[in-house]
Tab-separated table of C-alpha atoms and ligand atoms in Angstrom:
chain	number	residue	atom	x	y	z
X	1	UNK	CA	-15.017	-22.570	-24.958
X	2	UNK	CA	-16.674	-19.213	-25.226
X	3	UNK	CA	-17.146	-19.809	-28.936
X	4	UNK	CA	-18.465	-23.236	-28.681
X	5	UNK	CA	-21.224	-22.197	-26.166
X	6	UNK	CA	-22.051	-18.922	-27.831
X	7	UNK	CA	-25.546	-20.090	-28.692
X	8	UNK	CA	-26.276	-20.838	-25.085
X	9	UNK	CA	-24.534	-17.736	-23.838
X	10	UNK	CA	-26.939	-17.318	-20.876
X	11	UNK	CA	-26.183	-20.744	-19.561
X	12	UNK	CA	-22.464	-20.215	-20.175
X	13	UNK	CA	-22.762	-16.935	-18.182
X	14	UNK	CA	-24.454	-18.684	-15.317
X	15	UNK	CA	-21.826	-21.389	-15.128
X	16	UNK	CA	-19.060	-18.818	-15.201
X	17	UNK	CA	-20.678	-16.903	-12.347
X	18	UNK	CA	-21.108	-20.057	-10.308
X	19	UNK	CA	-17.446	-20.865	-10.962
X	20	UNK	CA	-16.278	-17.488	-9.801
X	21	UNK	CA	-18.297	-17.673	-6.690
X	22	UNK	CA	-16.993	-21.094	-5.822
X	23	UNK	CA	-13.424	-19.907	-6.554
X	24	UNK	CA	-13.954	-16.900	-4.300
X	25	UNK	CA	-15.416	-19.050	-1.517
X	26	UNK	CA	-12.474	-21.426	-1.847
X	27	UNK	CA	-9.915	-18.596	-1.516
X	28	UNK	CA	-11.802	-17.189	1.431
X	29	UNK	CA	-11.715	-20.574	3.234
X	30	UNK	CA	-8.024	-21.114	2.350
X	31	UNK	CA	-7.229	-17.544	3.610
X	32	UNK	CA	-8.826	-18.406	7.044
X	33	UNK	CA	-6.622	-21.421	7.061
X	34	UNK	CA	-3.617	-19.400	6.036
X	35	UNK	CA	-3.972	-17.124	9.109
X	36	UNK	CA	-3.702	-20.232	11.286
X	37	UNK	CA	-0.981	-22.043	9.373
X	38	UNK	CA	1.586	-19.277	9.106
X	39	UNK	CA	1.249	-18.979	5.159
X	40	UNK	CA	1.087	-15.236	5.487
X	41	UNK	CA	4.055	-12.957	5.837
X	42	UNK	CA	5.006	-9.415	5.295
X	43	UNK	CA	7.629	-7.858	2.765
X	44	UNK	CA	9.045	-4.478	3.240
X	45	UNK	CA	9.642	-2.089	0.435
X	46	UNK	CA	11.942	0.943	1.194
X	47	UNK	CA	11.095	4.560	0.819
X	48	UNK	CA	14.075	6.817	0.360
X	49	UNK	CA	15.232	10.447	-0.145
X	50	UNK	CA	15.949	10.625	-3.874
X	51	UNK	CA	19.007	12.916	-3.582
X	52	UNK	CA	20.894	10.620	-1.180
X	53	UNK	CA	19.360	7.214	-1.199
X	54	UNK	CA	18.775	7.584	2.427
X	55	UNK	CA	16.170	5.220	3.636
X	56	UNK	CA	13.357	6.887	5.578
X	57	UNK	CA	10.984	3.933	6.137
X	58	UNK	CA	9.305	0.831	4.584
X	59	UNK	CA	5.837	-0.040	3.478
X	60	UNK	CA	4.539	-3.342	4.533
X	61	UNK	CA	3.035	-5.510	1.924
X	62	UNK	CA	1.069	-8.639	2.540
X	63	UNK	CA	2.133	-11.939	0.894
X	64	UNK	CA	0.423	-15.371	0.833
X	65	UNK	CA	2.277	-18.548	0.104
X	66	UNK	CA	-0.488	-21.045	-0.614
X	67	UNK	CA	0.537	-24.765	-0.136
X	68	UNK	CA	-0.887	-25.721	-3.480
X	69	UNK	CA	-1.346	-22.473	-5.528
X	70	UNK	CA	2.058	-20.935	-4.534
X	71	UNK	CA	2.259	-17.190	-4.237
X	72	UNK	CA	-1.178	-15.611	-4.445
X	73	UNK	CA	-1.012	-11.857	-5.287
X	74	UNK	CA	-2.606	-9.418	-2.831
X	75	UNK	CA	-4.529	-7.813	-5.750
X	76	UNK	CA	-6.351	-11.164	-5.870
X	77	UNK	CA	-7.070	-12.271	-2.263
X	78	UNK	CA	-7.498	-8.863	-0.568
X	79	UNK	CA	-10.653	-7.925	-2.542
X	80	UNK	CA	-12.010	-11.310	-1.519
X	81	UNK	CA	-11.147	-10.708	2.107
X	82	UNK	CA	-12.791	-7.346	1.930
X	83	UNK	CA	-16.088	-8.845	1.031
X	84	UNK	CA	-16.226	-10.372	4.413
X	85	UNK	CA	-15.167	-9.611	7.928
X	86	UNK	CA	-12.037	-11.542	7.266
X	87	UNK	CA	-10.324	-8.375	6.212
X	88	UNK	CA	-10.521	-7.222	9.831
X	89	UNK	CA	-8.868	-10.366	10.995
X	90	UNK	CA	-6.247	-10.116	8.367
X	91	UNK	CA	-5.797	-6.303	8.775
X	92	UNK	CA	-5.208	-6.719	12.505
X	93	UNK	CA	-2.614	-9.406	11.811
X	94	UNK	CA	-0.841	-7.070	9.421
X	95	UNK	CA	-0.830	-4.192	11.673
X	96	UNK	CA	0.374	-6.275	14.545
X	97	UNK	CA	3.218	-8.035	12.605
X	98	UNK	CA	4.325	-4.904	10.985
X	99	UNK	CA	4.568	-2.989	14.245
X	100	UNK	CA	6.262	-5.899	15.932
X	101	UNK	CA	8.905	-6.279	13.189
X	102	UNK	CA	9.488	-2.630	12.978
X	103	UNK	CA	9.957	-2.311	16.655
X	104	UNK	CA	12.911	-4.738	16.354
X	105	UNK	CA	14.801	-2.553	13.727
X	106	UNK	CA	18.087	-1.036	14.844
X	107	UNK	CA	16.976	2.346	13.661
X	108	UNK	CA	13.588	4.127	14.356
X	109	UNK	CA	12.476	4.271	10.610
X	110	UNK	CA	8.818	4.598	9.724
X	111	UNK	CA	6.582	1.738	8.911
X	112	UNK	CA	3.632	2.233	6.551
X	113	UNK	CA	0.629	-0.133	6.676
X	114	UNK	CA	-2.087	-0.379	4.214
X	115	UNK	CA	-5.581	-0.143	5.768
X	116	UNK	CA	-8.686	-1.144	3.750
X	117	UNK	CA	-12.160	0.463	3.625
X	118	UNK	CA	-13.767	-1.985	6.078
X	119	UNK	CA	-11.092	-1.328	8.599
X	120	UNK	CA	-11.453	2.440	8.243
X	121	UNK	CA	-15.119	2.435	9.010
X	122	UNK	CA	-14.847	0.105	11.833
X	123	UNK	CA	-15.453	1.882	15.159
X	124	UNK	CA	-12.634	0.026	16.929
X	125	UNK	CA	-9.654	0.948	14.557
X	126	UNK	CA	-8.327	3.661	16.846
X	127	UNK	CA	-8.330	1.556	19.890
X	128	UNK	CA	-6.880	-1.452	18.030
X	129	UNK	CA	-3.976	0.762	16.700
X	130	UNK	CA	-3.362	2.046	20.208
X	131	UNK	CA	-3.311	-1.266	21.876
X	132	UNK	CA	-1.042	-2.675	19.152
X	133	UNK	CA	1.312	0.224	19.611
X	134	UNK	CA	1.309	-0.506	23.324
X	135	UNK	CA	1.740	-4.185	23.003
X	136	UNK	CA	4.668	-3.905	20.466
X	137	UNK	CA	6.176	-0.939	22.128
X	138	UNK	CA	6.363	0.989	18.852
X	139	UNK	CA	6.362	4.745	19.046
X	140	UNK	CA	3.255	6.065	17.352
X	141	UNK	CA	5.282	8.638	15.346
X	142	UNK	CA	6.886	5.640	13.532
X	143	UNK	CA	3.595	4.381	12.186
X	144	UNK	CA	1.939	5.479	9.012
X	145	UNK	CA	-1.485	4.403	7.876
X	146	UNK	CA	-2.154	4.287	4.177
X	147	UNK	CA	-5.709	4.817	3.025
X	148	UNK	CA	-7.234	5.154	-0.477
X	149	UNK	CA	-9.620	7.769	-1.719
X	150	UNK	CA	-12.074	4.908	-2.429
X	151	UNK	CA	-11.974	3.972	1.252
X	152	UNK	CA	-12.458	7.588	2.412
X	153	UNK	CA	-15.536	8.335	0.223
X	154	UNK	CA	-17.388	5.098	1.025
X	155	UNK	CA	-18.506	6.660	4.364
X	156	UNK	CA	-16.754	10.026	4.496
X	157	UNK	CA	-18.087	11.174	7.891
X	158	UNK	CA	-17.180	7.856	9.582
X	159	UNK	CA	-13.792	7.729	7.911
X	160	UNK	CA	-13.081	11.267	8.954
X	161	UNK	CA	-13.906	10.430	12.581
X	162	UNK	CA	-11.765	7.259	12.606
X	163	UNK	CA	-8.718	9.120	10.956
X	164	UNK	CA	-9.041	11.952	13.416
X	165	UNK	CA	-8.773	9.535	16.277
X	166	UNK	CA	-5.959	7.529	14.781
X	167	UNK	CA	-4.137	10.769	14.084
X	168	UNK	CA	-4.548	11.902	17.624
X	169	UNK	CA	-2.514	8.939	18.793
X	170	UNK	CA	0.446	10.420	16.878
X	171	UNK	CA	0.189	8.306	13.903
X	172	UNK	CA	0.666	9.613	10.347
X	173	UNK	CA	-2.076	9.355	7.739
X	174	UNK	CA	-1.032	8.946	4.074
X	175	UNK	CA	-3.269	8.951	1.072
X	176	UNK	CA	-2.266	6.032	-1.143
X	177	UNK	CA	-2.624	5.825	-5.034
X	178	UNK	CA	-3.405	9.605	-5.139
X	179	UNK	CA	-5.127	10.651	-8.345
X	180	UNK	CA	-6.731	7.352	-9.214
X	181	UNK	CA	-9.875	7.782	-7.001
X	182	UNK	CA	-12.670	10.325	-6.969
X	183	UNK	CA	-12.698	14.069	-6.168
X	184	UNK	CA	-8.918	14.142	-5.137
X	185	UNK	CA	-8.842	17.792	-4.505
X	186	UNK	CA	-11.604	18.139	-1.983
X	187	UNK	CA	-10.402	14.964	-0.183
X	188	UNK	CA	-7.002	16.571	0.571
X	189	UNK	CA	-8.836	19.333	2.421
X	190	UNK	CA	-11.627	17.386	4.036
X	191	UNK	CA	-9.651	14.517	5.629
X	192	UNK	CA	-6.919	14.853	8.245
X	193	UNK	CA	-4.049	13.722	5.851
X	194	UNK	CA	-0.412	14.155	6.552
X	195	UNK	CA	1.182	12.854	3.368
X	196	UNK	CA	0.275	12.112	-0.308
X	197	UNK	CA	1.436	9.112	-2.300
X	198	UNK	CA	1.150	9.920	-6.020
X	199	UNK	CA	0.133	6.807	-7.949
X	200	UNK	CA	2.398	4.742	-9.892
X	201	UNK	CA	0.270	5.003	-13.071
X	202	UNK	CA	1.338	8.652	-13.440
X	203	UNK	CA	4.987	8.201	-12.701
X	204	UNK	CA	5.311	5.371	-15.253
X	205	UNK	CA	3.691	7.674	-17.904
X	206	UNK	CA	5.616	10.888	-17.376
X	207	UNK	CA	7.703	10.448	-20.540
X	208	UNK	CA	5.177	8.862	-22.823
X	209	UNK	CA	2.305	11.228	-21.767
X	210	UNK	CA	2.317	15.002	-21.412
X	211	UNK	CA	-0.857	14.884	-19.319
X	212	UNK	CA	0.632	12.567	-16.800
X	213	UNK	CA	3.666	14.816	-16.568
X	214	UNK	CA	1.407	17.656	-16.114
X	215	UNK	CA	-0.498	15.923	-13.320
X	216	UNK	CA	2.617	14.967	-11.447
X	217	UNK	CA	3.871	18.529	-11.658
X	218	UNK	CA	0.465	19.923	-10.556
X	219	UNK	CA	0.316	17.349	-7.533
X	220	UNK	CA	3.743	18.576	-6.440
X	221	UNK	CA	2.608	22.110	-6.541
X	222	UNK	CA	-0.701	21.272	-4.762
X	223	UNK	CA	1.138	19.426	-1.966
X	224	UNK	CA	3.715	22.303	-1.568
X	225	UNK	CA	0.796	24.816	-1.323
X	226	UNK	CA	-1.029	22.678	1.385
X	227	UNK	CA	2.203	21.897	3.146
X	228	UNK	CA	1.816	18.187	2.602
X	229	UNK	CA	4.825	15.880	1.981
X	230	UNK	CA	4.451	13.929	-1.176
X	231	UNK	CA	6.126	10.653	-2.267
X	232	UNK	CA	6.244	9.192	-5.757
X	233	UNK	CA	5.215	5.673	-6.069
X	234	UNK	CA	6.464	3.004	-8.362
X	235	UNK	CA	9.673	4.662	-9.639
X	236	UNK	CA	11.286	2.083	-11.892
X	237	UNK	CA	13.819	3.946	-14.177
X	238	UNK	CA	16.510	6.591	-13.811
X	239	UNK	CA	14.607	8.692	-16.274
X	240	UNK	CA	11.640	8.820	-14.079
X	241	UNK	CA	13.841	9.639	-11.282
X	242	UNK	CA	15.472	12.498	-13.082
X	243	UNK	CA	12.107	13.883	-13.965
X	244	UNK	CA	11.141	13.654	-10.366
X	245	UNK	CA	14.263	15.495	-9.050
X	246	UNK	CA	13.673	18.315	-11.743
X	247	UNK	CA	10.110	18.684	-10.500
X	248	UNK	CA	11.335	19.173	-7.010
X	249	UNK	CA	10.248	15.854	-5.481
X	250	UNK	CA	12.307	14.684	-2.424
X	251	UNK	CA	10.985	11.212	-1.805
X	252	UNK	CA	10.324	8.067	-3.668
X	253	UNK	CA	9.455	4.392	-3.553
X	254	UNK	CA	9.802	1.912	-6.424
X	255	UNK	CA	11.742	-0.992	-7.863
X	256	UNK	CA	14.577	1.301	-8.898
X	257	UNK	CA	15.117	2.146	-5.098
X	258	UNK	CA	14.341	-1.398	-4.076
X	259	UNK	CA	11.755	-4.288	-4.376
X	260	UNK	CA	9.922	-5.400	-1.186
X	261	UNK	CA	12.064	-7.756	0.904
X	262	UNK	CA	11.208	-10.166	3.594
X	263	UNK	CA	11.709	-9.036	7.164
X	264	UNK	CA	14.834	-11.414	7.475
X	265	UNK	CA	16.620	-9.352	4.594
X	266	UNK	CA	15.896	-5.932	6.100
X	267	UNK	CA	18.858	-5.740	8.490
X	268	UNK	CA	21.449	-4.311	6.081
X	269	UNK	CA	18.915	-1.741	4.689
X	270	UNK	CA	18.020	-0.459	8.239
X	271	UNK	CA	21.450	-0.744	9.483
X	272	UNK	CA	23.267	1.124	6.612
X	273	UNK	CA	20.355	3.397	6.275
X	274	UNK	CA	21.323	4.052	2.637
X	275	UNK	CA	20.339	2.024	-0.420
X	276	UNK	CA	23.713	1.062	-1.842
X	277	UNK	CA	23.163	0.440	-5.595
X	278	UNK	CA	20.476	2.914	-6.368
X	279	UNK	CA	22.233	5.689	-4.332
X	280	UNK	CA	25.282	5.325	-6.492
X	281	UNK	CA	22.906	5.424	-9.527
X	282	UNK	CA	21.184	8.354	-8.023
X	283	UNK	CA	24.415	10.361	-7.788
X	284	UNK	CA	25.079	9.774	-11.477
X	285	UNK	CA	21.632	10.938	-12.219
X	286	UNK	CA	21.883	14.189	-10.309
X	287	UNK	CA	25.258	14.896	-11.983
X	288	UNK	CA	23.842	14.205	-15.428
Z	301	LIG	P1	-0.139	-0.240	-2.822
Z	301	LIG	O1	-0.305	-0.083	-1.504
Z	301	LIG	O2	-0.224	0.870	-3.820
Z	301	LIG	O3	1.462	-0.921	-2.890
Z	301	LIG	C1	2.205	-0.733	-3.915
Z	301	LIG	C2	2.255	-1.882	-4.871
Z	301	LIG	O4	2.941	-1.618	-6.011
Z	301	LIG	C3	2.931	-3.102	-4.252
Z	301	LIG	O5	2.124	-4.257	-4.990
Z	301	LIG	C4	4.293	-3.048	-4.678
Z	301	LIG	O6	4.882	-4.320	-4.835
Z	301	LIG	C5	4.124	-2.425	-6.145
Z	301	LIG	N1	5.248	-1.807	-6.501
Z	301	LIG	C6	6.228	-1.059	-5.826
Z	301	LIG	N2	7.162	-0.510	-6.549
Z	301	LIG	C7	6.848	-0.774	-7.867
Z	301	LIG	C8	7.408	-0.526	-9.142
Z	301	LIG	O7	8.413	0.240	-9.266
Z	301	LIG	N3	6.801	-1.077	-10.177
Z	301	LIG	C9	5.695	-1.883	-10.144
Z	301	LIG	N4	5.192	-2.257	-11.255
Z	301	LIG	N5	5.159	-2.130	-8.965
Z	301	LIG	C10	5.658	-1.608	-7.827
Z	301	LIG	P2	1.486	-5.437	-4.156
Z	301	LIG	O8	2.465	-5.826	-3.002
Z	301	LIG	O9	1.145	-6.441	-5.155
Z	301	LIG	O10	0.298	-4.950	-3.594
Z	301	LIG	C11	-0.805	-4.474	-4.299
Z	301	LIG	C12	-1.883	-3.747	-3.504
Z	301	LIG	O11	-2.492	-4.653	-2.569
Z	301	LIG	C13	-1.360	-2.653	-2.677
Z	301	LIG	O12	-1.116	-1.465	-3.373
Z	301	LIG	C14	-2.444	-2.450	-1.601
Z	301	LIG	O13	-3.381	-1.681	-2.089
Z	301	LIG	C15	-2.851	-3.928	-1.508
Z	301	LIG	N6	-2.209	-4.498	-0.266
Z	301	LIG	C16	-0.921	-5.052	-0.150
Z	301	LIG	N7	-0.753	-5.375	1.156
Z	301	LIG	C17	-1.801	-4.945	1.917
Z	301	LIG	C18	-2.273	-5.053	3.341
Z	301	LIG	O14	-1.448	-5.637	4.166
Z	301	LIG	N8	-3.453	-4.512	3.542
Z	301	LIG	C19	-4.370	-4.045	2.675
Z	301	LIG	N9	-5.421	-3.601	2.963
Z	301	LIG	N10	-3.848	-3.868	1.298
Z	301	LIG	C20	-2.783	-4.337	0.902
Z	302	LIG	MG1	0.207	1.299	-0.080
Z	303	LIG	MG1	0.032	2.820	-3.785
Z	304	LIG	MG1	-2.085	0.367	-5.506
């Protein structure tokens, strides 16, 4: 199609832009409907101690089961929601649902919730979090808010203010996807962060790429120096885990430890408090 229309490339471009815009508008409308029709739900991915497999908490991840399109990935619909105020409604739904579901767990594990730029620069975020914690009866110490560097730098002074007020409630602030945004090093000093999540892209490259390994090592030293806990994201293989153990990491999240699961499947993980299969694998890893 591109080749055929190459002579009229300008018109082709216009058409594509129009298609894209229409597509986005459709997704946005469908997403509003999804909120009303219960098409959205959360899945929870465990975070664990890498030495023992002990589960410390879960990250809530948004899922959308569209009646026609099937599963729509968050990487597709969240950016669209972020272009309108819809992300505020969506973000509130996620916060409320995650806190309510976590409050029902039989152990007081932490619940990490992703918060987008638009939510972070919204005046009302701290009040919203406070009222949701009160409504759901979740202890603030159990809630963790994940923010990205991109969100922080979009309006740094506002973001800093919001985070300070959220943190004052007793909520933990974690920096997500660390290393992929801008000016990482000054951000860890300038924002009231409690925890760093090192991005999956570095973890998956530790064996193929010396630079990635050096960065992972340096981030761990940096966090140690600053007294900030650090968790490795997207750990998929025993080799990656072995590397992390050797580098002194204590916490991880990733498919090796467990894929995200729906709320209904979370019971055993919370109850036993240890990830059965990977923890057995982990023991082998540490003995190797
Ligand atoms: P994130 O916050 O960095 O979440 C981690 C993503 O990596 C999740 O993708 C998770 O399923 C995936 N993941 C975890 N372990 C592994 C692994 O070992 N290997 C690989 N290849 N992937 C792994 P997901 O659920 O598709 O979410 C993508 C992004 O969408 C999230 O990245 C987050 O930025 C955003 N997102 C998801 N849910 C929400 C939400 O409720 N609110 C907001 N604002 N953003 C959300
Ligand atoms: Mg996250
Ligand atoms: Mg991340
Ligand atoms: Mg990410």
